[in-house]
Steps between C-alpha positions, in 0.01 A plus 500: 500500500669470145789745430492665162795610274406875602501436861845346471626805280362749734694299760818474331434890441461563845776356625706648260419871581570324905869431387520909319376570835782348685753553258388917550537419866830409491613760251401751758654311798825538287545829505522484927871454473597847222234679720693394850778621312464846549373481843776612776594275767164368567469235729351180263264417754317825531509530102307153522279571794366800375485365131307215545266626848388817241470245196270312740264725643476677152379177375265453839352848415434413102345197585245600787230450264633155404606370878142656612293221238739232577504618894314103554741325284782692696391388859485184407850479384650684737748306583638491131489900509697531834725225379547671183537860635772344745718354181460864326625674808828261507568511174619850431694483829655163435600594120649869581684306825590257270663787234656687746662153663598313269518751181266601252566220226515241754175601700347578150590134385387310780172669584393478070657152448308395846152633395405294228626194632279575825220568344555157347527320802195657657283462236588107475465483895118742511403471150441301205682683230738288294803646377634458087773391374580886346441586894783364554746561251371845503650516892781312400570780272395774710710390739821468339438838333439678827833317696694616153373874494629507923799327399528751148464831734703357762763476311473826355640649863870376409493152679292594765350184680293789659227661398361867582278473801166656448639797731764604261782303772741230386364185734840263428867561410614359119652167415821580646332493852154382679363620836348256683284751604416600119417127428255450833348814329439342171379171599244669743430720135413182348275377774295764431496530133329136554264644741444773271446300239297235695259769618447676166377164353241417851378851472438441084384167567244588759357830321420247174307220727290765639433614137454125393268532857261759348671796658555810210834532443479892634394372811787230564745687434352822628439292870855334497653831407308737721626305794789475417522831403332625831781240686788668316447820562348534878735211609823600302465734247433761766812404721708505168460810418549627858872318508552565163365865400708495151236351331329843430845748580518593142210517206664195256528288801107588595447469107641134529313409774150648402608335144583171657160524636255577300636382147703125592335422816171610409390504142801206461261292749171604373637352153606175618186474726275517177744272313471246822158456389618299233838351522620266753678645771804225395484668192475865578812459718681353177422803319617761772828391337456741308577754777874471526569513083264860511730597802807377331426691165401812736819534706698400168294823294417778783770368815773445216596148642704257326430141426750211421385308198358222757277720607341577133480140488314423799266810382482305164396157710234722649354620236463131376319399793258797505400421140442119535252611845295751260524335178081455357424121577322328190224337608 
């Protein structure tokens, strides 16, 4: 079979609108740290739980029709859905752990900066997909912009080796002083910020090869989600809310939470599940960069944060890195 000129523009069309599709993803999953903002000394790990097992079953419910016609396809891969809904139940808990351990910026920085070079190694170990050159000076970049934005708002809190723990609590004492303690803390932060990271790019990774496998993109992520979904919330989202009944003790925290759910968690994954269809998952991870400059330029605008001029420069690096990834390719 010969491929025409229109076949490879409709192609390079496609997975252009994929990479919108991510980048629209990400924009939303932004907006998770202004919105967490104004909740009131929610535990992180209920916020998650109940984000992401809502998300999920939302997205099991919307894509009945979808799971029901691939219902063959999905038995036979079981495996890769129970594997997959496993990696979407760790992440959230490993990446809000890894906040409230080891800091926001840190755990932010080590679950993004993990992701992408993941989903790198796991498509070179599973797959075939060969990485570019602008792959990877676009992570190079992405990188560096994402360590200089932590380091850029980190130094915004006078000095402060510490960061802000997702729960609003200081987690280690400033450069005058360290608590062993503190620094046990952050280095078990960072341990999960890998697993976070590590688990974000299996779970994107997985949901493509059953697409590339003939299963509609509705109906991987629906499957992986719903189960996870289901996991979350019978298994821990329940128990959560019983030990920590704050998450709904005043109408903005329930307005974060039902907003966490519905708009990041589930119209954010129902956006990058369409753009999956597309783009690499190696690639998709790249351009979740994107996340931390939208919730940078949020908590600068609405939070009224302040930013040291590394951090505009590490936003400036990102940028650079998100154009080269969706740049038209001449053909």
């Amino acid at each position: 079979m010969t491929t025409t000129r229109a076949d490879i523009a409709a192609s390079s069309r496609s997975a252009d609108m994929g990479s919108l599709a991510v980048l629209f993803a990400a924009l939303l999953w932004g907006t998770t740290g202004t919105a967490a903002h104004f909740n009131q000394d929610v535990s992180p790990l209920a916020t998650g739980a109940f984000a992401m097992g809502v998300g999920g079953l939302l997205q099991a419910v919307i894509a009945r029709p979808n799971i029901m016609g691939c219902l063959g396809l999905l038995m036979a891969q079981k495996g890769r859905v129970l594997l997959g809904a496993v990696c979407v139940v760790i992440y959230p808990l490993a990446f809000y752990s890894s906040m409230h351990l080891a800091g926001v910026a840190i755990g932010t920085v080590i679950t993004i900066a993990t992701a992408p070079l993941a989903a790198a190694i796991l498509e070179r170990l599973f797959g075939h997909h060969r990485l570019t050159l602008s792959w990877y000076i676009s992570l190079a970049l992405g990188t560096a912009g994402v360590v200089m934005m932590a380091m850029g708002e980190t130094a915004t809190h006078g000095g402060d080796i510490a960061t802000v723990s997702a729960a609003g609590d200081p987690i280690a004492t400033t450069v005058t002083g360290s608590v062993p303690d503190a620094d046990w803390q952050r280095l078990g932060g960072i341990v999960l910020g890998i697993i976070a990271g590590t688990t974000y790019a299996a779970y994107s990774l997985i949901a493509r090869r059953m697409m590339d496998h003939g299963t509609h993109a509705r109906a991987a992520m629906g499957s992986l989600f719903g189960v996870a979904g289901f996991a979350l919330i019978a298994g821990l989202g329940l128990s959560m809310l019983v030990a920590d009944p704050r998450l709904f003790a005043t109408p903005g925290n329930s307005a974060v939470a039902l907003y966490m759910a519905l708009v990041p968690m589930f119209l954010g994954y129902i956006a990058f599940g369409f753009g999956l269809k597309t783009v690499a998952a190696s690639k998709a991870t790249l351009l979740t960069l994107f996340e931390p400059l939208v919730a940078a330029l949020l908590a600068v605008t609405i939070v009224g944060e302040h930013i040291a001029p590394l951090g505009w420069l590490g936003m400036v690096l990102i940028a650079v890195c998100l154009v080269i990834q969706v740049k038209p390719k001449t053909t």
